[in-house]
CSV table of C-alpha atoms in Angstrom, one decimal:
chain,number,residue,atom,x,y,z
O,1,UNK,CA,0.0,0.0,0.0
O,2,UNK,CA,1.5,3.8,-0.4
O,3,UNK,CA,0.9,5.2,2.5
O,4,UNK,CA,-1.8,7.4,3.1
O,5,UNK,CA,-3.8,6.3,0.4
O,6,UNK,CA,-5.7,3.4,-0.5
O,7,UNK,CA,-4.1,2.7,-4.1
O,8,UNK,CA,-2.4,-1.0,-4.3
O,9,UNK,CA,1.2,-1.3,-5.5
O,10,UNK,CA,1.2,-4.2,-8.3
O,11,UNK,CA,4.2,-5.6,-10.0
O,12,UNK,CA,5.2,-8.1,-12.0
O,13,UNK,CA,7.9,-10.8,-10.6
O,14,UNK,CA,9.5,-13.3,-13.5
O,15,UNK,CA,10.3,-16.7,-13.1
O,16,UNK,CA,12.1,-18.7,-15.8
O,17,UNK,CA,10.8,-21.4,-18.4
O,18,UNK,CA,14.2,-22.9,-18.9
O,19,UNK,CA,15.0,-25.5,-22.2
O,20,UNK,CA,16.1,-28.6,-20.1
O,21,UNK,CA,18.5,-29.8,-22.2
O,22,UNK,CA,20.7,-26.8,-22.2
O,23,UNK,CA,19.9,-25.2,-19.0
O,24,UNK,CA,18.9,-21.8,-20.9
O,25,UNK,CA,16.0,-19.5,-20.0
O,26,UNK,CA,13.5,-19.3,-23.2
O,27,UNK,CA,10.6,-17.0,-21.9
O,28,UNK,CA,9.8,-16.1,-18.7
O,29,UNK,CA,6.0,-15.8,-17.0
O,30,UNK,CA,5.2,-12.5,-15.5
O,31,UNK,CA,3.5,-13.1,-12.2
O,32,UNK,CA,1.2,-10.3,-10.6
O,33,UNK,CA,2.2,-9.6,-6.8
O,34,UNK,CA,0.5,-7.2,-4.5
O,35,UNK,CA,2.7,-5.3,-2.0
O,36,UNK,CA,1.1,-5.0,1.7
O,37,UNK,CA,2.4,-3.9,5.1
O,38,UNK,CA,4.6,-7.3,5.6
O,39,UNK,CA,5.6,-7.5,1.8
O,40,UNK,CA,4.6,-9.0,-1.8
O,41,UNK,CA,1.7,-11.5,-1.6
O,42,UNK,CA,-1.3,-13.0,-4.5
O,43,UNK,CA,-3.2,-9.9,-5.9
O,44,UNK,CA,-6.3,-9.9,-4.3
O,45,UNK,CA,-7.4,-9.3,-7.9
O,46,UNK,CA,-5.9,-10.6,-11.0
O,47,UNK,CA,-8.0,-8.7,-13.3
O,48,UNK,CA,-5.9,-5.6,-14.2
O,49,UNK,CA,-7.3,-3.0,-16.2
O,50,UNK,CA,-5.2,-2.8,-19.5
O,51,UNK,CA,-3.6,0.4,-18.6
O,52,UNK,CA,-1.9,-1.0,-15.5
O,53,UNK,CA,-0.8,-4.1,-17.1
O,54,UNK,CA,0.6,-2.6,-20.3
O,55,UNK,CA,3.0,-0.1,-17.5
O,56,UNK,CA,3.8,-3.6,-15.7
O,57,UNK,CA,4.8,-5.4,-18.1
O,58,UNK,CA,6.7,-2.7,-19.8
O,59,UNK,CA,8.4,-2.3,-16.7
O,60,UNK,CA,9.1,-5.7,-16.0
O,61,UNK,CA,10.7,-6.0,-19.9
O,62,UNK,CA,13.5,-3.5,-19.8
O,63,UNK,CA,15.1,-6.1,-17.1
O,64,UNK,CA,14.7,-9.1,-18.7
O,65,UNK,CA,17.6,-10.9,-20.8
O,66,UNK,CA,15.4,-13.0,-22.6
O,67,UNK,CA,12.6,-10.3,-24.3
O,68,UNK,CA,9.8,-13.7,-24.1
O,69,UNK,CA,7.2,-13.6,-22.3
O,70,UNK,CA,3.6,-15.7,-20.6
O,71,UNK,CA,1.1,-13.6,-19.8
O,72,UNK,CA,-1.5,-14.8,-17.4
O,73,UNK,CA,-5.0,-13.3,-18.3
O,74,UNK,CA,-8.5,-14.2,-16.3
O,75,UNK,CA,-11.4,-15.1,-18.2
O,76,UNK,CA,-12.6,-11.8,-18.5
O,77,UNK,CA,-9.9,-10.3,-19.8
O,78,UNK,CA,-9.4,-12.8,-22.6
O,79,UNK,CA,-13.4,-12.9,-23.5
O,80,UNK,CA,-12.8,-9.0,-23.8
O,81,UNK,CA,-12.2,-8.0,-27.4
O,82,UNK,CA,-11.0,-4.7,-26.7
O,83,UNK,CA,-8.5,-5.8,-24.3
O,84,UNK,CA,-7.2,-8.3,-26.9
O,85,UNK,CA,-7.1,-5.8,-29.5
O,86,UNK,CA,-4.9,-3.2,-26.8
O,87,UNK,CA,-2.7,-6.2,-26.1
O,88,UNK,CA,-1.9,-7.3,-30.0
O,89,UNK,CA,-1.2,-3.4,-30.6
O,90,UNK,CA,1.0,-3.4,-27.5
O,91,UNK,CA,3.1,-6.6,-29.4
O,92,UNK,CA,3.2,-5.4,-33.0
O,93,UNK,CA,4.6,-1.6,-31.2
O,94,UNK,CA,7.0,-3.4,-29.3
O,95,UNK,CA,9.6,-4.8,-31.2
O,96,UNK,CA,12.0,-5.5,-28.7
O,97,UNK,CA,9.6,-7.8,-26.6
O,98,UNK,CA,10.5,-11.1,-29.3
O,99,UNK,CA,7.8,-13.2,-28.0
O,100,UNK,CA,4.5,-13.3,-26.3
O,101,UNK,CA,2.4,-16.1,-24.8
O,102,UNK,CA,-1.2,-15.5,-23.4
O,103,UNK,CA,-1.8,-18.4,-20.5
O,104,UNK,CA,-5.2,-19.3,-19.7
O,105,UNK,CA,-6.1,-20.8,-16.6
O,106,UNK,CA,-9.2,-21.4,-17.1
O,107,UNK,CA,-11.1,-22.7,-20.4
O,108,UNK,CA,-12.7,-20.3,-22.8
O,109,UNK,CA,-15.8,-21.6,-25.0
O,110,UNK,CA,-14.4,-22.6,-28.7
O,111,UNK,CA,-16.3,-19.3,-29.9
O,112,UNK,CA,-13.9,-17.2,-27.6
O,113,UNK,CA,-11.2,-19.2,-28.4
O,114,UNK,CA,-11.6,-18.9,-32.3
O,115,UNK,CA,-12.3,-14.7,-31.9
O,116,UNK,CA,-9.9,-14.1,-30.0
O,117,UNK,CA,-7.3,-16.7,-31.4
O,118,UNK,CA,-8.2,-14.2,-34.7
O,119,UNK,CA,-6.9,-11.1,-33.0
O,120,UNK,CA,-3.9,-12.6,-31.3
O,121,UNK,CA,-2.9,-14.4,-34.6
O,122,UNK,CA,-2.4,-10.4,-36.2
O,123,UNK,CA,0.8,-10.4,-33.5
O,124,UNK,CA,1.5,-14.3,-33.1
O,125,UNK,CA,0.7,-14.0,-29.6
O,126,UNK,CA,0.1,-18.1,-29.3
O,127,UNK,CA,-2.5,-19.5,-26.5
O,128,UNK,CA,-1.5,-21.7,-23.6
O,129,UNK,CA,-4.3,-23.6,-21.8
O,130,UNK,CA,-2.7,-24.0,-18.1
O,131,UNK,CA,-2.9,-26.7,-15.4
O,132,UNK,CA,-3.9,-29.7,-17.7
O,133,UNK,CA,-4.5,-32.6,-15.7
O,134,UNK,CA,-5.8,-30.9,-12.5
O,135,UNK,CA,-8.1,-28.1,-12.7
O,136,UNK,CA,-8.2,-28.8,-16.6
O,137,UNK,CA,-9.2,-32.0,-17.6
O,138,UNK,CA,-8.9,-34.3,-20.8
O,139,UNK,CA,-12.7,-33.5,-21.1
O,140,UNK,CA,-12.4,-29.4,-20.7
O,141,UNK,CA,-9.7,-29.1,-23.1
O,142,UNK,CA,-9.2,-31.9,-26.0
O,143,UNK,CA,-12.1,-30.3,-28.2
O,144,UNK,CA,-9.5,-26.5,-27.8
O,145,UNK,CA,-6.4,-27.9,-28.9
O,146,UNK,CA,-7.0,-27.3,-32.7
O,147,UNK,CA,-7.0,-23.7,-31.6
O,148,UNK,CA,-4.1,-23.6,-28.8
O,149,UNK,CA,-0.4,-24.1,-29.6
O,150,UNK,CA,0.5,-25.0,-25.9
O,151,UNK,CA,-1.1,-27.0,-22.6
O,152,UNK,CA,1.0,-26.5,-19.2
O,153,UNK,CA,1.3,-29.3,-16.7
O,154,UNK,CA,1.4,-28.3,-13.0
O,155,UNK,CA,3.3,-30.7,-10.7
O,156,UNK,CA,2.6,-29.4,-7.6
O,157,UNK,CA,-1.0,-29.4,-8.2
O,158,UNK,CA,-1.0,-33.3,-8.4
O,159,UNK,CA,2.1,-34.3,-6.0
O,160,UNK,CA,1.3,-36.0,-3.1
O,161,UNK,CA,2.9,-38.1,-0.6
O,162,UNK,CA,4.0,-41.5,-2.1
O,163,UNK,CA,2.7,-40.8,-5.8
O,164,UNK,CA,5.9,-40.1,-7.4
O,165,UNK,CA,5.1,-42.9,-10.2
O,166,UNK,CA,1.5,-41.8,-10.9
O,167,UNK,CA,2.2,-38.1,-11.1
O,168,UNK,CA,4.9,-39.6,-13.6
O,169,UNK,CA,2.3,-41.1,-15.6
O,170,UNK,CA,0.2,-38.4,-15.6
O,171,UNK,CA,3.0,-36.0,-16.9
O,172,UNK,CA,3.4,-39.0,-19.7
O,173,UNK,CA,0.3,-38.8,-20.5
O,174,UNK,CA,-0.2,-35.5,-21.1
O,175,UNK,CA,3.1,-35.2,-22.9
O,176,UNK,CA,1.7,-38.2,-25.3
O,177,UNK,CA,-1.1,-35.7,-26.0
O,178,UNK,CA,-0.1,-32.6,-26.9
O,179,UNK,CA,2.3,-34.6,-29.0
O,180,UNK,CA,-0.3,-36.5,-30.5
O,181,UNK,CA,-2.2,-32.5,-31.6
O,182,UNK,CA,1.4,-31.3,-32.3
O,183,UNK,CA,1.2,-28.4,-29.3
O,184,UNK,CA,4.1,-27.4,-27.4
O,185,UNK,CA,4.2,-29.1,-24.0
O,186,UNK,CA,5.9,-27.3,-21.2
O,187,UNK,CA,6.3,-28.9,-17.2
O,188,UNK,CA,5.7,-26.8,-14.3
O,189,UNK,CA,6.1,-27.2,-10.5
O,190,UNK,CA,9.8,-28.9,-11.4
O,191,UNK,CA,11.4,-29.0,-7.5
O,192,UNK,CA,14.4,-31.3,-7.3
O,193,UNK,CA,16.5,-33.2,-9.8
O,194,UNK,CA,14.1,-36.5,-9.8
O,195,UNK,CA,11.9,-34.0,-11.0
O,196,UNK,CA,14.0,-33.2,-14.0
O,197,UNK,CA,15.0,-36.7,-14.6
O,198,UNK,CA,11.2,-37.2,-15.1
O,199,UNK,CA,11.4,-34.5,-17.9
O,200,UNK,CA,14.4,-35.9,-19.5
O,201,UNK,CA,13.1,-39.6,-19.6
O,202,UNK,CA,10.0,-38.3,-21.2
O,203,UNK,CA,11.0,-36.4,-23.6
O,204,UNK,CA,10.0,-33.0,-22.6
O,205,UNK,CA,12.4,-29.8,-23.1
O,206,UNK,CA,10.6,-27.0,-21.5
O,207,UNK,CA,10.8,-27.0,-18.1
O,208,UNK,CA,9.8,-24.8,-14.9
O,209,UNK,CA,9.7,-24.4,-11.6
O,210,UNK,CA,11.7,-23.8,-7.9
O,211,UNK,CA,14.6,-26.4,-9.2
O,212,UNK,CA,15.3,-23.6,-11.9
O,213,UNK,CA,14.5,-20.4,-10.3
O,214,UNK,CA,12.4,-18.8,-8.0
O,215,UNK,CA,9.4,-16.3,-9.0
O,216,UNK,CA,11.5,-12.3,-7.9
O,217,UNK,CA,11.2,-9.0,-9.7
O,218,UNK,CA,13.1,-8.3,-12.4
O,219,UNK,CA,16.3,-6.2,-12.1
Protein backbone atom coordinates (compact mmCIF):
# COMPACT_ATOMS: atom_id res chain seq x y z
CA UNK A 1 0.00 0.00 0.00
CA UNK A 2 1.46 3.77 -0.38
CA UNK A 3 0.88 5.20 2.48
CA UNK A 4 -1.80 7.44 3.14
CA UNK A 5 -3.77 6.27 0.35
CA UNK A 6 -5.71 3.37 -0.55
CA UNK A 7 -4.05 2.73 -4.07
CA UNK A 8 -2.40 -1.00 -4.34
CA UNK A 9 1.23 -1.28 -5.47
CA UNK A 10 1.22 -4.25 -8.35
CA UNK A 11 4.16 -5.59 -9.96
CA UNK A 12 5.17 -8.11 -12.01
CA UNK A 13 7.88 -10.82 -10.56
CA UNK A 14 9.53 -13.29 -13.54
CA UNK A 15 10.33 -16.69 -13.14
CA UNK A 16 12.10 -18.66 -15.79
CA UNK A 17 10.79 -21.43 -18.37
CA UNK A 18 14.21 -22.87 -18.95
CA UNK A 19 15.00 -25.47 -22.24
CA UNK A 20 16.10 -28.60 -20.09
CA UNK A 21 18.52 -29.85 -22.18
CA UNK A 22 20.72 -26.82 -22.17
CA UNK A 23 19.88 -25.24 -19.03
CA UNK A 24 18.90 -21.83 -20.95
CA UNK A 25 16.02 -19.46 -19.96
CA UNK A 26 13.48 -19.25 -23.21
CA UNK A 27 10.64 -16.97 -21.87
CA UNK A 28 9.84 -16.05 -18.75
CA UNK A 29 5.96 -15.78 -17.05
CA UNK A 30 5.19 -12.45 -15.54
CA UNK A 31 3.53 -13.09 -12.21
CA UNK A 32 1.16 -10.35 -10.55
CA UNK A 33 2.20 -9.56 -6.81
CA UNK A 34 0.50 -7.19 -4.45
CA UNK A 35 2.70 -5.32 -1.97
CA UNK A 36 1.10 -5.04 1.68
CA UNK A 37 2.40 -3.89 5.08
CA UNK A 38 4.64 -7.28 5.62
CA UNK A 39 5.63 -7.46 1.75
CA UNK A 40 4.60 -8.95 -1.82
CA UNK A 41 1.67 -11.46 -1.58
CA UNK A 42 -1.27 -12.98 -4.53
CA UNK A 43 -3.17 -9.85 -5.87
CA UNK A 44 -6.35 -9.85 -4.27
CA UNK A 45 -7.41 -9.27 -7.92
CA UNK A 46 -5.85 -10.56 -11.04
CA UNK A 47 -7.97 -8.72 -13.25
CA UNK A 48 -5.91 -5.65 -14.19
CA UNK A 49 -7.26 -2.96 -16.23
CA UNK A 50 -5.21 -2.79 -19.46
CA UNK A 51 -3.61 0.40 -18.58
CA UNK A 52 -1.86 -0.98 -15.47
CA UNK A 53 -0.82 -4.13 -17.13
CA UNK A 54 0.63 -2.65 -20.27
CA UNK A 55 3.01 -0.08 -17.55
CA UNK A 56 3.78 -3.61 -15.67
CA UNK A 57 4.79 -5.36 -18.14
CA UNK A 58 6.65 -2.69 -19.77
CA UNK A 59 8.37 -2.28 -16.68
CA UNK A 60 9.05 -5.70 -15.98
CA UNK A 61 10.71 -6.02 -19.89
CA UNK A 62 13.47 -3.52 -19.75
CA UNK A 63 15.12 -6.05 -17.05
CA UNK A 64 14.68 -9.14 -18.74
CA UNK A 65 17.61 -10.86 -20.84
CA UNK A 66 15.45 -12.96 -22.62
CA UNK A 67 12.60 -10.35 -24.25
CA UNK A 68 9.77 -13.72 -24.13
CA UNK A 69 7.24 -13.58 -22.31
CA UNK A 70 3.60 -15.71 -20.63
CA UNK A 71 1.13 -13.59 -19.78
CA UNK A 72 -1.50 -14.76 -17.38
CA UNK A 73 -4.99 -13.26 -18.33
CA UNK A 74 -8.46 -14.21 -16.30
CA UNK A 75 -11.43 -15.12 -18.19
CA UNK A 76 -12.57 -11.80 -18.45
CA UNK A 77 -9.93 -10.30 -19.75
CA UNK A 78 -9.36 -12.84 -22.58
CA UNK A 79 -13.43 -12.93 -23.52
CA UNK A 80 -12.77 -9.01 -23.82
CA UNK A 81 -12.22 -8.04 -27.39
CA UNK A 82 -11.03 -4.72 -26.70
CA UNK A 83 -8.49 -5.77 -24.26
CA UNK A 84 -7.24 -8.29 -26.86
CA UNK A 85 -7.08 -5.82 -29.50
CA UNK A 86 -4.91 -3.18 -26.78
CA UNK A 87 -2.70 -6.20 -26.15
CA UNK A 88 -1.91 -7.27 -30.03
CA UNK A 89 -1.17 -3.45 -30.62
CA UNK A 90 0.96 -3.37 -27.54
CA UNK A 91 3.08 -6.59 -29.35
CA UNK A 92 3.17 -5.43 -32.99
CA UNK A 93 4.58 -1.57 -31.23
CA UNK A 94 7.02 -3.40 -29.28
CA UNK A 95 9.59 -4.80 -31.18
CA UNK A 96 11.98 -5.49 -28.70
CA UNK A 97 9.59 -7.76 -26.64
CA UNK A 98 10.50 -11.10 -29.32
CA UNK A 99 7.78 -13.18 -27.95
CA UNK A 100 4.51 -13.30 -26.29
CA UNK A 101 2.39 -16.09 -24.76
CA UNK A 102 -1.16 -15.53 -23.43
CA UNK A 103 -1.84 -18.42 -20.48
CA UNK A 104 -5.22 -19.34 -19.70
CA UNK A 105 -6.13 -20.79 -16.56
CA UNK A 106 -9.21 -21.41 -17.06
CA UNK A 107 -11.07 -22.69 -20.38
CA UNK A 108 -12.75 -20.31 -22.82
CA UNK A 109 -15.77 -21.59 -24.99
CA UNK A 110 -14.39 -22.62 -28.69
CA UNK A 111 -16.33 -19.35 -29.92
CA UNK A 112 -13.89 -17.19 -27.58
CA UNK A 113 -11.20 -19.24 -28.42
CA UNK A 114 -11.64 -18.94 -32.30
CA UNK A 115 -12.30 -14.67 -31.89
CA UNK A 116 -9.93 -14.11 -30.00
CA UNK A 117 -7.31 -16.69 -31.43
CA UNK A 118 -8.20 -14.23 -34.67
CA UNK A 119 -6.90 -11.07 -32.96
CA UNK A 120 -3.85 -12.58 -31.25
CA UNK A 121 -2.92 -14.44 -34.61
CA UNK A 122 -2.37 -10.39 -36.17
CA UNK A 123 0.83 -10.39 -33.54
CA UNK A 124 1.54 -14.28 -33.08
CA UNK A 125 0.71 -13.98 -29.59
CA UNK A 126 0.10 -18.14 -29.33
CA UNK A 127 -2.50 -19.54 -26.47
CA UNK A 128 -1.52 -21.71 -23.57
CA UNK A 129 -4.35 -23.55 -21.85
CA UNK A 130 -2.71 -23.96 -18.06
CA UNK A 131 -2.86 -26.74 -15.38
CA UNK A 132 -3.95 -29.69 -17.72
CA UNK A 133 -4.52 -32.55 -15.65
CA UNK A 134 -5.84 -30.95 -12.48
CA UNK A 135 -8.09 -28.08 -12.70
CA UNK A 136 -8.17 -28.75 -16.55
CA UNK A 137 -9.25 -32.04 -17.60
CA UNK A 138 -8.89 -34.29 -20.83
CA UNK A 139 -12.70 -33.48 -21.10
CA UNK A 140 -12.41 -29.39 -20.74
CA UNK A 141 -9.75 -29.07 -23.05
CA UNK A 142 -9.16 -31.87 -25.99
CA UNK A 143 -12.10 -30.33 -28.24
CA UNK A 144 -9.48 -26.50 -27.84
CA UNK A 145 -6.42 -27.90 -28.93
CA UNK A 146 -6.95 -27.31 -32.72
CA UNK A 147 -6.97 -23.74 -31.63
CA UNK A 148 -4.07 -23.56 -28.81
CA UNK A 149 -0.43 -24.10 -29.58
CA UNK A 150 0.52 -25.04 -25.89
CA UNK A 151 -1.05 -26.97 -22.61
CA UNK A 152 0.96 -26.51 -19.22
CA UNK A 153 1.32 -29.32 -16.71
CA UNK A 154 1.40 -28.28 -12.99
CA UNK A 155 3.30 -30.72 -10.70
CA UNK A 156 2.61 -29.40 -7.64
CA UNK A 157 -1.03 -29.38 -8.19
CA UNK A 158 -0.97 -33.29 -8.37
CA UNK A 159 2.05 -34.28 -6.02
CA UNK A 160 1.32 -35.97 -3.06
CA UNK A 161 2.92 -38.07 -0.59
CA UNK A 162 4.01 -41.48 -2.10
CA UNK A 163 2.71 -40.79 -5.82
CA UNK A 164 5.88 -40.14 -7.40
CA UNK A 165 5.15 -42.88 -10.24
CA UNK A 166 1.46 -41.81 -10.88
CA UNK A 167 2.18 -38.11 -11.07
CA UNK A 168 4.92 -39.62 -13.58
CA UNK A 169 2.35 -41.08 -15.60
CA UNK A 170 0.18 -38.38 -15.55
CA UNK A 171 2.99 -35.97 -16.95
CA UNK A 172 3.38 -39.04 -19.70
CA UNK A 173 0.30 -38.76 -20.53
CA UNK A 174 -0.23 -35.54 -21.08
CA UNK A 175 3.09 -35.21 -22.89
CA UNK A 176 1.69 -38.15 -25.28
CA UNK A 177 -1.14 -35.69 -25.97
CA UNK A 178 -0.08 -32.63 -26.89
CA UNK A 179 2.28 -34.63 -28.98
CA UNK A 180 -0.29 -36.47 -30.53
CA UNK A 181 -2.16 -32.51 -31.56
CA UNK A 182 1.40 -31.34 -32.30
CA UNK A 183 1.16 -28.43 -29.26
CA UNK A 184 4.09 -27.36 -27.37
CA UNK A 185 4.16 -29.10 -23.98
CA UNK A 186 5.86 -27.25 -21.19
CA UNK A 187 6.28 -28.88 -17.17
CA UNK A 188 5.75 -26.84 -14.33
CA UNK A 189 6.07 -27.25 -10.52
CA UNK A 190 9.84 -28.86 -11.43
CA UNK A 191 11.38 -29.00 -7.54
CA UNK A 192 14.35 -31.29 -7.34
CA UNK A 193 16.45 -33.20 -9.78
CA UNK A 194 14.10 -36.46 -9.77
CA UNK A 195 11.87 -34.02 -10.96
CA UNK A 196 14.01 -33.25 -13.95
CA UNK A 197 15.04 -36.73 -14.55
CA UNK A 198 11.23 -37.15 -15.11
CA UNK A 199 11.35 -34.48 -17.95
CA UNK A 200 14.44 -35.91 -19.50
CA UNK A 201 13.09 -39.55 -19.57
CA UNK A 202 10.02 -38.25 -21.15
CA UNK A 203 11.03 -36.44 -23.58
CA UNK A 204 9.95 -33.03 -22.63
CA UNK A 205 12.38 -29.79 -23.14
CA UNK A 206 10.59 -27.03 -21.48
CA UNK A 207 10.75 -27.00 -18.15
CA UNK A 208 9.76 -24.76 -14.90
CA UNK A 209 9.65 -24.37 -11.60
CA UNK A 210 11.65 -23.78 -7.85
CA UNK A 211 14.56 -26.36 -9.17
CA UNK A 212 15.29 -23.61 -11.93
CA UNK A 213 14.50 -20.40 -10.26
CA UNK A 214 12.41 -18.83 -8.00
CA UNK A 215 9.42 -16.34 -8.96
CA UNK A 216 11.52 -12.30 -7.91
CA UNK A 217 11.21 -9.03 -9.66
CA UNK A 218 13.11 -8.29 -12.41
CA UNK A 219 16.27 -6.20 -12.07
Amino acid sequence: MVPGTDEVENTFFAQPIINIDTGATMRYELLLRERRPDGWHLPSSFGLPFVEARQLLLAALTHLDVKQIDLNLTAAQFANARFINRLVELKLATPELVHMNVELTGTPSIITLQQMGVLLSQADIHVTIDDVGSDNLRMDVVDLFPFIDNVKFAMQNVRHPGSCADVEAQVGYWKRLADEHHLHFTLGGIESHADVDVAEQLGITEGQGFYFGRPVIPQ
